[in-house]
PDB file of C-alpha atoms in Angstrom:
ATOM      1  CA  UNK I   1       0.000   0.000   0.000  1.00 41.00           C
ATOM      2  CA  UNK I   2       1.543   3.359  -1.008  1.00 42.00           C
ATOM      3  CA  UNK I   3       2.534   5.992   1.566  1.00 41.00           C
ATOM      4  CA  UNK I   4       0.414   8.551  -0.318  1.00 38.00           C
ATOM      5  CA  UNK I   5      -2.772   6.537   0.176  1.00 35.00           C
ATOM      6  CA  UNK I   6      -1.988   5.867   3.826  1.00 39.00           C
ATOM      7  CA  UNK I   7      -1.831   9.619   4.387  1.00 39.00           C
ATOM      8  CA  UNK I   8      -4.903  10.512   2.380  1.00 34.00           C
ATOM      9  CA  UNK I   9      -7.405   7.885   3.445  1.00 35.00           C
ATOM     10  CA  UNK I  10      -9.011   7.790   6.864  1.00 33.00           C
ATOM     11  CA  UNK I  11      -9.342   5.429   9.793  1.00 37.00           C
ATOM     12  CA  UNK I  12     -12.776   4.156  10.684  1.00 33.00           C
ATOM     13  CA  UNK I  13     -13.839   4.069  14.305  1.00 30.00           C
ATOM     14  CA  UNK I  14     -14.803   0.475  14.512  1.00 31.00           C
ATOM     15  CA  UNK I  15     -15.529  -0.039  17.969  1.00 32.00           C
ATOM     16  CA  UNK I  16     -17.594   2.550  19.808  1.00 30.00           C
ATOM     17  CA  UNK I  17     -17.502   1.154  16.882  1.00 33.00           C
ATOM     18  CA  UNK I  18     -19.573  -0.301  14.765  1.00 32.00           C
ATOM     19  CA  UNK I  19     -22.053  -0.087  17.357  1.00 33.00           C
ATOM     20  CA  UNK I  20     -19.546   1.958  19.247  1.00 33.00           C
ATOM     21  CA  UNK I  21     -21.657   0.723  15.646  1.00 34.00           C
ATOM     22  CA  UNK I  22     -21.923   0.004  14.308  1.00 36.00           C
ATOM     23  CA  UNK I  23     -20.612  -1.145  19.414  1.00 34.00           C
ATOM     24  CA  UNK I  24     -23.862  -2.821  20.111  1.00 34.00           C
ATOM     25  CA  UNK I  25     -25.107  -0.643  22.959  1.00 34.00           C
ATOM     26  CA  UNK I  26     -27.980  -2.705  24.329  1.00 33.00           C
ATOM     27  CA  UNK I  27     -30.559  -2.116  21.599  1.00 37.00           C
ATOM     28  CA  UNK I  28     -29.125   1.310  20.822  1.00 42.00           C
ATOM     29  CA  UNK I  29     -28.695   0.147  17.268  1.00 41.00           C
ATOM     30  CA  UNK I  30     -32.421   0.613  16.769  1.00 41.00           C
ATOM     31  CA  UNK I  31     -31.802   4.349  16.827  1.00 44.00           C
ATOM     32  CA  UNK I  32     -28.554   4.329  14.932  1.00 43.00           C
ATOM     33  CA  UNK I  33     -24.989   3.237  15.593  1.00 44.00           C
ATOM     34  CA  UNK I  34     -22.279   5.726  16.485  1.00 53.00           C
ATOM     35  CA  UNK I  35     -19.733   4.470  14.002  1.00 47.00           C
ATOM     36  CA  UNK I  36     -16.871   6.648  12.897  1.00 45.00           C
ATOM     37  CA  UNK I  37     -16.932   9.113  10.081  1.00 45.00           C
ATOM     38  CA  UNK I  38     -14.125   7.893   7.842  1.00 49.00           C
ATOM     39  CA  UNK I  39     -13.064   4.929   5.771  1.00 51.00           C
ATOM     40  CA  UNK I  40      -9.498   3.693   6.315  1.00 55.00           C
ATOM     41  CA  UNK I  41      -9.569   0.441   8.246  1.00 71.00           C
ATOM     42  CA  UNK I  42      -6.349  -1.185   7.120  1.00 84.00           C
ATOM     43  CA  UNK I  43      -2.836  -1.169   8.520  1.00 92.00           C
ATOM     44  CA  UNK I  44      -0.914   1.886   9.697  1.00 94.00           C
ATOM     45  CA  UNK I  45       2.717   2.344   8.607  1.00 92.00           C
ATOM     46  CA  UNK I  46       5.370   1.046  10.998  1.00 94.00           C
ATOM     47  CA  UNK I  47       6.219   3.504  13.810  1.00 95.00           C
ATOM     48  CA  UNK I  48       3.344   5.743  12.778  1.00 95.00           C
ATOM     49  CA  UNK I  49       0.539   6.829  15.093  1.00 96.00           C
ATOM     50  CA  UNK I  50      -2.902   7.838  13.838  1.00 95.00           C
ATOM     51  CA  UNK I  51      -5.414   9.876  15.827  1.00 96.00           C
ATOM     52  CA  UNK I  52      -9.059  10.160  14.774  1.00 95.00           C
ATOM     53  CA  UNK I  53     -11.797  12.087  16.522  1.00 96.00           C
ATOM     54  CA  UNK I  54     -15.398  12.452  15.409  1.00 96.00           C
ATOM     55  CA  UNK I  55     -18.871  13.693  16.272  1.00 98.00           C
ATOM     56  CA  UNK I  56     -22.151  12.042  15.224  1.00 97.00           C
ATOM     57  CA  UNK I  57     -25.813  13.046  15.501  1.00 98.00           C
ATOM     58  CA  UNK I  58     -28.619  10.523  14.906  1.00 97.00           C
ATOM     59  CA  UNK I  59     -32.410  10.967  14.811  1.00 97.00           C
ATOM     60  CA  UNK I  60     -35.217   8.351  14.934  1.00 95.00           C
ATOM     61  CA  UNK I  61     -38.993   8.810  14.874  1.00 92.00           C
ATOM     62  CA  UNK I  62     -40.641   5.840  13.111  1.00 93.00           C
ATOM     63  CA  UNK I  63     -41.496   2.451  14.631  1.00 94.00           C
ATOM     64  CA  UNK I  64     -41.258  -0.666  12.488  1.00 95.00           C
ATOM     65  CA  UNK I  65     -42.791  -4.130  12.732  1.00 94.00           C
ATOM     66  CA  UNK I  66     -41.041  -6.347  10.271  1.00 95.00           C
ATOM     67  CA  UNK I  67     -40.264  -4.384   7.125  1.00 95.00           C
ATOM     68  CA  UNK I  68     -43.154  -1.903   7.461  1.00 94.00           C
ATOM     69  CA  UNK I  69     -43.966   1.043   9.744  1.00 93.00           C
ATOM     70  CA  UNK I  70     -46.051   0.042  12.772  1.00 90.00           C
ATOM     71  CA  UNK I  71     -49.647   1.268  13.254  1.00 83.00           C
ATOM     72  CA  UNK I  72     -49.630   0.279  16.931  1.00 80.00           C
ATOM     73  CA  UNK I  73     -49.194   3.507  18.923  1.00 73.00           C
ATOM     74  CA  UNK I  74     -49.236   1.880  22.369  1.00 74.00           C
ATOM     75  CA  UNK I  75     -46.457   3.347  24.531  1.00 68.00           C
ATOM     76  CA  UNK I  76     -44.747   4.752  21.458  1.00 78.00           C
ATOM     77  CA  UNK I  77     -42.298   7.633  21.822  1.00 87.00           C
ATOM     78  CA  UNK I  78     -42.392  10.732  19.665  1.00 89.00           C
ATOM     79  CA  UNK I  79     -38.752  10.405  18.708  1.00 92.00           C
ATOM     80  CA  UNK I  80     -35.255   9.625  19.896  1.00 94.00           C
ATOM     81  CA  UNK I  81     -31.885  11.166  19.154  1.00 96.00           C
ATOM     82  CA  UNK I  82     -28.309  11.138  20.337  1.00 97.00           C
ATOM     83  CA  UNK I  83     -25.110  13.162  20.091  1.00 98.00           C
ATOM     84  CA  UNK I  84     -21.922  11.153  20.305  1.00 98.00           C
ATOM     85  CA  UNK I  85     -18.219  11.958  20.213  1.00 98.00           C
ATOM     86  CA  UNK I  86     -15.452   9.405  19.885  1.00 96.00           C
ATOM     87  CA  UNK I  87     -11.721   8.945  19.481  1.00 96.00           C
ATOM     88  CA  UNK I  88      -9.581   6.229  17.898  1.00 96.00           C
ATOM     89  CA  UNK I  89      -5.829   5.833  18.379  1.00 96.00           C
ATOM     90  CA  UNK I  90      -3.794   3.497  16.151  1.00 97.00           C
ATOM     91  CA  UNK I  91      -0.130   2.574  16.105  1.00 97.00           C
ATOM     92  CA  UNK I  92       1.886   0.656  13.515  1.00 96.00           C
ATOM     93  CA  UNK I  93       3.883  -1.775  15.645  1.00 97.00           C
ATOM     94  CA  UNK I  94       5.340  -3.486  12.558  1.00 96.00           C
ATOM     95  CA  UNK I  95       4.605  -3.408   8.844  1.00 94.00           C
ATOM     96  CA  UNK I  96       1.956  -6.084   9.401  1.00 96.00           C
ATOM     97  CA  UNK I  97       0.683  -5.375  12.928  1.00 97.00           C
ATOM     98  CA  UNK I  98      -1.407  -2.369  13.957  1.00 98.00           C
ATOM     99  CA  UNK I  99      -2.731  -1.742  17.464  1.00 98.00           C
ATOM    100  CA  UNK I 100      -5.984   0.167  17.908  1.00 97.00           C
ATOM    101  CA  UNK I 101      -7.881   1.628  20.884  1.00 97.00           C
ATOM    102  CA  UNK I 102     -11.371   3.190  20.758  1.00 96.00           C
ATOM    103  CA  UNK I 103     -13.427   5.165  23.253  1.00 97.00           C
ATOM    104  CA  UNK I 104     -16.552   7.296  22.994  1.00 97.00           C
ATOM    105  CA  UNK I 105     -18.996   9.388  25.006  1.00 98.00           C
ATOM    106  CA  UNK I 106     -22.722   9.977  24.541  1.00 97.00           C
ATOM    107  CA  UNK I 107     -23.311  13.680  25.200  1.00 97.00           C
ATOM    108  CA  UNK I 108     -26.977  12.755  25.305  1.00 95.00           C
ATOM    109  CA  UNK I 109     -29.129   9.784  24.308  1.00 94.00           C
ATOM    110  CA  UNK I 110     -32.754  10.903  24.500  1.00 93.00           C
ATOM    111  CA  UNK I 111     -36.118   9.140  24.113  1.00 91.00           C
ATOM    112  CA  UNK I 112     -39.108  11.547  24.072  1.00 90.00           C
ATOM    113  CA  UNK I 113     -42.627  10.235  24.843  1.00 86.00           C
ATOM    114  CA  UNK I 114     -45.921  11.890  23.881  1.00 79.00           C
ATOM    115  CA  UNK I 115     -47.808   9.962  26.589  1.00 76.00           C
ATOM    116  CA  UNK I 116     -47.695  12.134  29.763  1.00 69.00           C
ATOM    117  CA  UNK I 117     -47.869   8.988  31.910  1.00 67.00           C
ATOM    118  CA  UNK I 118     -44.443   7.975  30.615  1.00 73.00           C
ATOM    119  CA  UNK I 119     -41.194   9.659  31.565  1.00 77.00           C
ATOM    120  CA  UNK I 120     -38.801  10.973  28.955  1.00 79.00           C
ATOM    121  CA  UNK I 121     -35.451   9.198  29.223  1.00 85.00           C
ATOM    122  CA  UNK I 122     -32.149  11.019  28.804  1.00 90.00           C
ATOM    123  CA  UNK I 123     -29.004   8.934  29.019  1.00 91.00           C
ATOM    124  CA  UNK I 124     -25.398  10.064  28.824  1.00 93.00           C
ATOM    125  CA  UNK I 125     -22.007   8.591  29.544  1.00 95.00           C
ATOM    126  CA  UNK I 126     -19.192   6.448  28.202  1.00 96.00           C
ATOM    127  CA  UNK I 127     -19.846   3.867  25.516  1.00 96.00           C
ATOM    128  CA  UNK I 128     -17.945   0.578  25.518  1.00 97.00           C
ATOM    129  CA  UNK I 129     -14.244   0.862  24.809  1.00 97.00           C
ATOM    130  CA  UNK I 130     -12.285  -1.460  22.526  1.00 97.00           C
ATOM    131  CA  UNK I 131      -8.709  -2.689  22.187  1.00 98.00           C
ATOM    132  CA  UNK I 132      -7.928  -4.347  18.846  1.00 97.00           C
ATOM    133  CA  UNK I 133      -4.980  -5.966  17.101  1.00 98.00           C
ATOM    134  CA  UNK I 134      -4.953  -5.978  13.281  1.00 98.00           C
ATOM    135  CA  UNK I 135      -2.668  -8.265  11.295  1.00 98.00           C
ATOM    136  CA  UNK I 136      -1.892  -8.103   7.574  1.00 97.00           C
ATOM    137  CA  UNK I 137      -2.536 -11.618   6.304  1.00 97.00           C
ATOM    138  CA  UNK I 138      -1.601 -10.594   2.763  1.00 96.00           C
ATOM    139  CA  UNK I 139      -0.108  -7.244   1.787  1.00 94.00           C
ATOM    140  CA  UNK I 140       1.141  -6.726  -1.788  1.00 94.00           C
ATOM    141  CA  UNK I 141       2.159  -3.097  -2.529  1.00 91.00           C
ATOM    142  CA  UNK I 142       2.775  -3.894  -6.205  1.00 92.00           C
ATOM    143  CA  UNK I 143      -0.668  -5.358  -6.825  1.00 93.00           C
ATOM    144  CA  UNK I 144      -2.142  -2.905  -4.306  1.00 93.00           C
ATOM    145  CA  UNK I 145      -3.987  -5.632  -2.453  1.00 95.00           C
ATOM    146  CA  UNK I 146      -4.434  -5.931   1.302  1.00 96.00           C
ATOM    147  CA  UNK I 147      -6.162  -8.595   3.388  1.00 97.00           C
ATOM    148  CA  UNK I 148      -6.168  -7.718   7.073  1.00 97.00           C
ATOM    149  CA  UNK I 149      -7.775  -9.548   9.990  1.00 98.00           C
ATOM    150  CA  UNK I 150      -8.471  -8.058  13.398  1.00 97.00           C
ATOM    151  CA  UNK I 151      -9.407  -9.349  16.825  1.00 98.00           C
ATOM    152  CA  UNK I 152     -10.496  -7.162  19.714  1.00 98.00           C
ATOM    153  CA  UNK I 153     -11.682  -6.995  23.296  1.00 97.00           C
ATOM    154  CA  UNK I 154     -14.664  -4.823  24.307  1.00 98.00           C
ATOM    155  CA  UNK I 155     -14.995  -3.488  27.832  1.00 98.00           C
ATOM    156  CA  UNK I 156     -17.460  -1.271  29.736  1.00 97.00           C
ATOM    157  CA  UNK I 157     -16.376   1.746  31.768  1.00 96.00           C
ATOM    158  CA  UNK I 158     -19.136   0.806  34.213  1.00 94.00           C
ATOM    159  CA  UNK I 159     -20.780  -2.543  34.951  1.00 94.00           C
ATOM    160  CA  UNK I 160     -23.921  -0.905  36.358  1.00 89.00           C
ATOM    161  CA  UNK I 161     -26.709  -0.065  33.848  1.00 88.00           C
ATOM    162  CA  UNK I 162     -27.574   3.640  33.673  1.00 87.00           C
ATOM    163  CA  UNK I 163     -30.655   4.886  35.530  1.00 85.00           C
ATOM    164  CA  UNK I 164     -33.123   7.725  35.019  1.00 79.00           C
ATOM    165  CA  UNK I 165     -33.548  10.610  37.464  1.00 77.00           C
ATOM    166  CA  UNK I 166     -36.306   8.695  39.274  1.00 76.00           C
ATOM    167  CA  UNK I 167     -33.947   5.776  39.864  1.00 78.00           C
ATOM    168  CA  UNK I 168     -35.473   3.378  37.325  1.00 81.00           C
ATOM    169  CA  UNK I 169     -33.393   1.710  34.619  1.00 84.00           C
ATOM    170  CA  UNK I 170     -33.151   3.716  31.432  1.00 87.00           C
ATOM    171  CA  UNK I 171     -34.906   2.392  28.353  1.00 84.00           C
ATOM    172  CA  UNK I 172     -32.592   0.366  26.133  1.00 84.00           C
ATOM    173  CA  UNK I 173     -32.569   3.096  23.486  1.00 85.00           C
ATOM    174  CA  UNK I 174     -31.279   5.594  26.079  1.00 90.00           C
ATOM    175  CA  UNK I 175     -28.473   3.512  27.594  1.00 92.00           C
ATOM    176  CA  UNK I 176     -24.947   4.555  26.577  1.00 94.00           C
ATOM    177  CA  UNK I 177     -23.301   1.137  27.089  1.00 95.00           C
ATOM    178  CA  UNK I 178     -23.963  -2.590  27.172  1.00 94.00           C
ATOM    179  CA  UNK I 179     -22.273  -2.623  30.625  1.00 95.00           C
ATOM    180  CA  UNK I 180     -20.772  -5.963  29.622  1.00 97.00           C
ATOM    181  CA  UNK I 181     -17.522  -7.324  28.255  1.00 98.00           C
ATOM    182  CA  UNK I 182     -17.332  -8.690  24.733  1.00 98.00           C
ATOM    183  CA  UNK I 183     -15.151  -9.670  21.794  1.00 98.00           C
ATOM    184  CA  UNK I 184     -14.996  -8.512  18.205  1.00 98.00           C
ATOM    185  CA  UNK I 185     -13.371  -9.681  14.984  1.00 97.00           C
ATOM    186  CA  UNK I 186     -12.928  -8.129  11.549  1.00 97.00           C
ATOM    187  CA  UNK I 187     -11.742  -9.013   8.056  1.00 97.00           C
ATOM    188  CA  UNK I 188     -10.767  -6.420   5.443  1.00 96.00           C
ATOM    189  CA  UNK I 189     -10.258  -7.056   1.718  1.00 96.00           C
ATOM    190  CA  UNK I 190      -8.879  -3.997  -0.094  1.00 94.00           C
ATOM    191  CA  UNK I 191      -7.855  -3.272  -3.684  1.00 95.00           C
ATOM    192  CA  UNK I 192      -6.434   0.025  -4.923  1.00 93.00           C
ATOM    193  CA  UNK I 193      -6.112   1.433  -8.430  1.00 94.00           C
ATOM    194  CA  UNK I 194      -3.568   4.237  -8.052  1.00 91.00           C
ATOM    195  CA  UNK I 195      -3.699   5.381 -11.678  1.00 91.00           C
ATOM    196  CA  UNK I 196      -7.449   5.855 -11.331  1.00 91.00           C
ATOM    197  CA  UNK I 197      -7.128   7.308  -7.801  1.00 91.00           C
ATOM    198  CA  UNK I 198      -9.695   4.668  -6.856  1.00 94.00           C
ATOM    199  CA  UNK I 199      -9.935   2.303  -3.918  1.00 93.00           C
ATOM    200  CA  UNK I 200     -12.479  -0.436  -3.210  1.00 94.00           C
ATOM    201  CA  UNK I 201     -12.778  -2.590  -0.127  1.00 93.00           C
ATOM    202  CA  UNK I 202     -15.066  -4.848   1.849  1.00 96.00           C
ATOM    203  CA  UNK I 203     -15.073  -4.882   5.633  1.00 96.00           C
ATOM    204  CA  UNK I 204     -16.727  -7.642   7.662  1.00 96.00           C
ATOM    205  CA  UNK I 205     -17.111  -7.272  11.422  1.00 97.00           C
ATOM    206  CA  UNK I 206     -18.595  -9.528  14.089  1.00 98.00           C
ATOM    207  CA  UNK I 207     -19.382  -8.566  17.691  1.00 98.00           C
ATOM    208  CA  UNK I 208     -20.323 -10.736  20.637  1.00 98.00           C
ATOM    209  CA  UNK I 209     -21.409  -9.265  23.970  1.00 97.00           C
ATOM    210  CA  UNK I 210     -21.475 -10.980  27.339  1.00 97.00           C
ATOM    211  CA  UNK I 211     -24.088 -10.589  30.083  1.00 96.00           C
ATOM    212  CA  UNK I 212     -24.265  -7.535  32.330  1.00 95.00           C
ATOM    213  CA  UNK I 213     -24.914  -7.645  36.080  1.00 94.00           C
ATOM    214  CA  UNK I 214     -28.687  -7.816  35.442  1.00 92.00           C
ATOM    215  CA  UNK I 215     -28.268 -10.979  33.332  1.00 94.00           C
ATOM    216  CA  UNK I 216     -29.003  -9.038  30.125  1.00 95.00           C
ATOM    217  CA  UNK I 217     -27.120  -9.813  26.931  1.00 96.00           C
ATOM    218  CA  UNK I 218     -27.110  -7.653  23.821  1.00 96.00           C
ATOM    219  CA  UNK I 219     -27.507  -9.690  20.631  1.00 97.00           C
ATOM    220  CA  UNK I 220     -24.696 -10.613  18.269  1.00 97.00           C
ATOM    221  CA  UNK I 221     -23.942  -8.115  15.495  1.00 98.00           C
ATOM    222  CA  UNK I 222     -22.650  -8.947  12.010  1.00 98.00           C
ATOM    223  CA  UNK I 223     -21.798  -5.992   9.779  1.00 97.00           C
ATOM    224  CA  UNK I 224     -20.650  -6.034   6.149  1.00 97.00           C
ATOM    225  CA  UNK I 225     -19.635  -2.765   4.486  1.00 96.00           C
ATOM    226  CA  UNK I 226     -18.697  -2.173   0.852  1.00 96.00           C
ATOM    227  CA  UNK I 227     -16.754   1.028   0.116  1.00 95.00           C
ATOM    228  CA  UNK I 228     -15.637   2.811  -3.040  1.00 95.00           C
ATOM    229  CA  UNK I 229     -13.318   5.824  -2.692  1.00 94.00           C
ATOM    230  CA  UNK I 230     -12.390   8.122  -5.613  1.00 94.00           C
ATOM    231  CA  UNK I 231     -10.400  11.325  -5.886  1.00 93.00           C
ATOM    232  CA  UNK I 232     -12.828  13.872  -7.346  1.00 94.00           C
ATOM    233  CA  UNK I 233     -10.745  17.067  -7.198  1.00 93.00           C
ATOM    234  CA  UNK I 234      -7.500  18.382  -5.752  1.00 91.00           C
ATOM    235  CA  UNK I 235      -7.507  17.408  -2.057  1.00 91.00           C
ATOM    236  CA  UNK I 236     -11.095  16.085  -2.279  1.00 94.00           C
ATOM    237  CA  UNK I 237     -12.189  12.450  -2.153  1.00 94.00           C
ATOM    238  CA  UNK I 238     -15.704  11.146  -2.672  1.00 96.00           C
ATOM    239  CA  UNK I 239     -16.722   7.945  -0.894  1.00 95.00           C
ATOM    240  CA  UNK I 240     -19.849   5.815  -1.045  1.00 96.00           C
ATOM    241  CA  UNK I 241     -20.641   3.006   1.366  1.00 96.00           C
ATOM    242  CA  UNK I 242     -23.354   0.364   1.535  1.00 97.00           C
ATOM    243  CA  UNK I 243     -23.568  -1.212   4.980  1.00 97.00           C
ATOM    244  CA  UNK I 244     -25.532  -4.331   5.919  1.00 98.00           C
ATOM    245  CA  UNK I 245     -26.235  -4.981   9.626  1.00 98.00           C
ATOM    246  CA  UNK I 246     -27.737  -8.149  11.098  1.00 98.00           C
ATOM    247  CA  UNK I 247     -28.388  -7.914  14.832  1.00 98.00           C
ATOM    248  CA  UNK I 248     -29.455 -10.967  16.812  1.00 97.00           C
ATOM    249  CA  UNK I 249     -32.054 -10.884  19.576  1.00 97.00           C
ATOM    250  CA  UNK I 250     -31.146  -9.705  23.046  1.00 97.00           C
ATOM    251  CA  UNK I 251     -31.449 -12.185  25.920  1.00 96.00           C
ATOM    252  CA  UNK I 252     -32.808 -11.548  29.426  1.00 94.00           C
ATOM    253  CA  UNK I 253     -32.606 -14.292  32.051  1.00 92.00           C
ATOM    254  CA  UNK I 254     -32.166 -16.919  29.336  1.00 91.00           C
ATOM    255  CA  UNK I 255     -35.177 -15.782  27.265  1.00 95.00           C
ATOM    256  CA  UNK I 256     -35.141 -13.898  23.955  1.00 95.00           C
ATOM    257  CA  UNK I 257     -36.437 -10.337  24.211  1.00 95.00           C
ATOM    258  CA  UNK I 258     -39.419  -9.769  21.891  1.00 93.00           C
ATOM    259  CA  UNK I 259     -38.681  -6.274  20.557  1.00 93.00           C
ATOM    260  CA  UNK I 260     -35.032  -6.857  19.668  1.00 95.00           C
ATOM    261  CA  UNK I 261     -33.121  -8.025  16.607  1.00 97.00           C
ATOM    262  CA  UNK I 262     -33.116  -6.503  13.153  1.00 98.00           C
ATOM    263  CA  UNK I 263     -31.775  -6.401   9.605  1.00 98.00           C
ATOM    264  CA  UNK I 264     -30.733  -2.937   8.419  1.00 98.00           C
ATOM    265  CA  UNK I 265     -29.107  -1.630   5.236  1.00 98.00           C
ATOM    266  CA  UNK I 266     -27.669   1.890   5.099  1.00 98.00           C
ATOM    267  CA  UNK I 267     -26.356   3.965   2.183  1.00 98.00           C
ATOM    268  CA  UNK I 268     -23.694   6.514   3.131  1.00 97.00           C
ATOM    269  CA  UNK I 269     -22.300   9.198   0.811  1.00 97.00           C
ATOM    270  CA  UNK I 270     -19.204  10.919   2.147  1.00 96.00           C
ATOM    271  CA  UNK I 271     -16.719  13.615   1.184  1.00 96.00           C
ATOM    272  CA  UNK I 272     -13.193  13.977   2.542  1.00 94.00           C
ATOM    273  CA  UNK I 273     -10.771  16.901   2.348  1.00 95.00           C
ATOM    274  CA  UNK I 274      -7.014  16.909   2.957  1.00 92.00           C
ATOM    275  CA  UNK I 275      -5.731  20.029   4.737  1.00 91.00           C
ATOM    276  CA  UNK I 276      -2.080  20.967   4.160  1.00 83.00           C
ATOM    277  CA  UNK I 277      -1.297  17.330   3.418  1.00 80.00           C
ATOM    278  CA  UNK I 278      -1.572  16.541   7.142  1.00 86.00           C
ATOM    279  CA  UNK I 279      -5.123  16.832   8.441  1.00 92.00           C
ATOM    280  CA  UNK I 280      -8.081  14.926   7.035  1.00 93.00           C
ATOM    281  CA  UNK I 281     -11.627  16.232   7.438  1.00 95.00           C
ATOM    282  CA  UNK I 282     -14.572  14.019   6.502  1.00 95.00           C
ATOM    283  CA  UNK I 283     -18.350  14.537   6.359  1.00 97.00           C
ATOM    284  CA  UNK I 284     -20.935  11.777   5.892  1.00 96.00           C
ATOM    285  CA  UNK I 285     -24.691  11.275   5.893  1.00 98.00           C
ATOM    286  CA  UNK I 286     -26.434   7.944   6.646  1.00 97.00           C
ATOM    287  CA  UNK I 287     -29.651   7.043   4.800  1.00 97.00           C
ATOM    288  CA  UNK I 288     -31.402   3.748   5.720  1.00 98.00           C
ATOM    289  CA  UNK I 289     -32.559   1.961   2.563  1.00 98.00           C
ATOM    290  CA  UNK I 290     -33.943  -1.256   4.082  1.00 98.00           C
ATOM    291  CA  UNK I 291     -35.344  -2.074   7.538  1.00 98.00           C
ATOM    292  CA  UNK I 292     -36.673  -5.334   8.957  1.00 98.00           C
ATOM    293  CA  UNK I 293     -37.195  -5.350  12.726  1.00 97.00           C
ATOM    294  CA  UNK I 294     -38.345  -8.054  15.127  1.00 96.00           C
ATOM    295  CA  UNK I 295     -41.358  -7.001  17.182  1.00 93.00           C
ATOM    296  CA  UNK I 296     -41.931  -3.230  17.351  1.00 93.00           C
ATOM    297  CA  UNK I 297     -38.855  -1.004  17.429  1.00 93.00           C
ATOM    298  CA  UNK I 298     -37.905   2.609  16.945  1.00 93.00           C
ATOM    299  CA  UNK I 299     -35.752   2.842  13.810  1.00 95.00           C
ATOM    300  CA  UNK I 300     -33.166   5.342  12.526  1.00 95.00           C
ATOM    301  CA  UNK I 301     -34.259   8.008  10.053  1.00 96.00           C
ATOM    302  CA  UNK I 302     -30.911   9.669   9.404  1.00 97.00           C
ATOM    303  CA  UNK I 303     -27.583  10.523  10.960  1.00 97.00           C
ATOM    304  CA  UNK I 304     -24.602  12.652  10.040  1.00 97.00           C
ATOM    305  CA  UNK I 305     -21.018  12.793  11.239  1.00 97.00           C
ATOM    306  CA  UNK I 306     -17.806  14.775  10.934  1.00 96.00           C
ATOM    307  CA  UNK I 307     -14.322  13.461  11.650  1.00 95.00           C
ATOM    308  CA  UNK I 308     -10.798  14.828  11.895  1.00 95.00           C
ATOM    309  CA  UNK I 309      -7.691  12.651  11.632  1.00 94.00           C
ATOM    310  CA  UNK I 310      -3.937  12.903  11.309  1.00 94.00           C
ATOM    311  CA  UNK I 311      -0.932  10.578  11.108  1.00 93.00           C
ATOM    312  CA  UNK I 312       2.165  11.229  13.228  1.00 93.00           C
ATOM    313  CA  UNK I 313       5.577   9.714  12.495  1.00 91.00           C
ATOM    314  CA  UNK I 314       7.374   8.829  15.707  1.00 87.00           C
ATOM    315  CA  UNK I 315      10.592   7.551  14.194  1.00 77.00           C
ATOM    316  CA  UNK I 316      13.725   8.628  16.039  1.00 68.00           C
ATOM    317  CA  UNK I 317      15.741  11.316  14.298  1.00 57.00           C
ATOM    318  CA  UNK I 318      19.136  10.092  13.123  1.00 55.00           C
TER     319      UNK I 318
END
């Protein structure tokens, strides 16, 4: 992989990720996943550090049963939204090994009800963190092909589920974390076409969450993303992504939860700008194109994000 592309293309926040998005935060995925706002998920150059920070806003206001909007208005909320900020740090330990750490914070995670008998829920706090190791199974700079696998460990900053002001547990859509440990794995297949200033890649990610202290387990999450990145002008890159998410049912006390589990497809156009050859700024907008939800669930309408990233060489001066 050329040094030029490593500097111009971004890192994805894959852990407060993919439900950090795409980290599965209880059933927070029903109102959108706070995934990162950029697209580079491969290896980082040896003795190079990469820092990525981003902000995401998501809004939801339509309930689905199966693949259609629900007509059942019982205990339905008016809408839900969240504001999330995250950071990813990566380090190229060798030419084939990259270490990655993710953390994120929900500034707010709000569920608004129109029924006065119900209490609006407003959650905030740290999302699950992630440590990940990525290894280049096959890296061919001449053919511009990369196959990279990753394995990671998810951890909560608190084991206790968040509560509302009245002391009751927050609704799942308002909780900032799964409050449980978990594991994650990823597989990246990337192909570049330098003469065309074009890059294509497929990223597969799997997440498994353990049980929290209340014997609640967030369902498994399998995400497949297809990206195409193209230079469209000096310092500008256009990126399109199609993401497929399959989320298993949550489990409480050994029983499947009724209103959990889904199949979601999202189309994401994105534009990236390189500032002074050092800083990378990226904007994206998520548009759901297919929804199929188990039971009755609040579903994402849209979300947008902005990210800022930079690589730092930490080689010793000779």
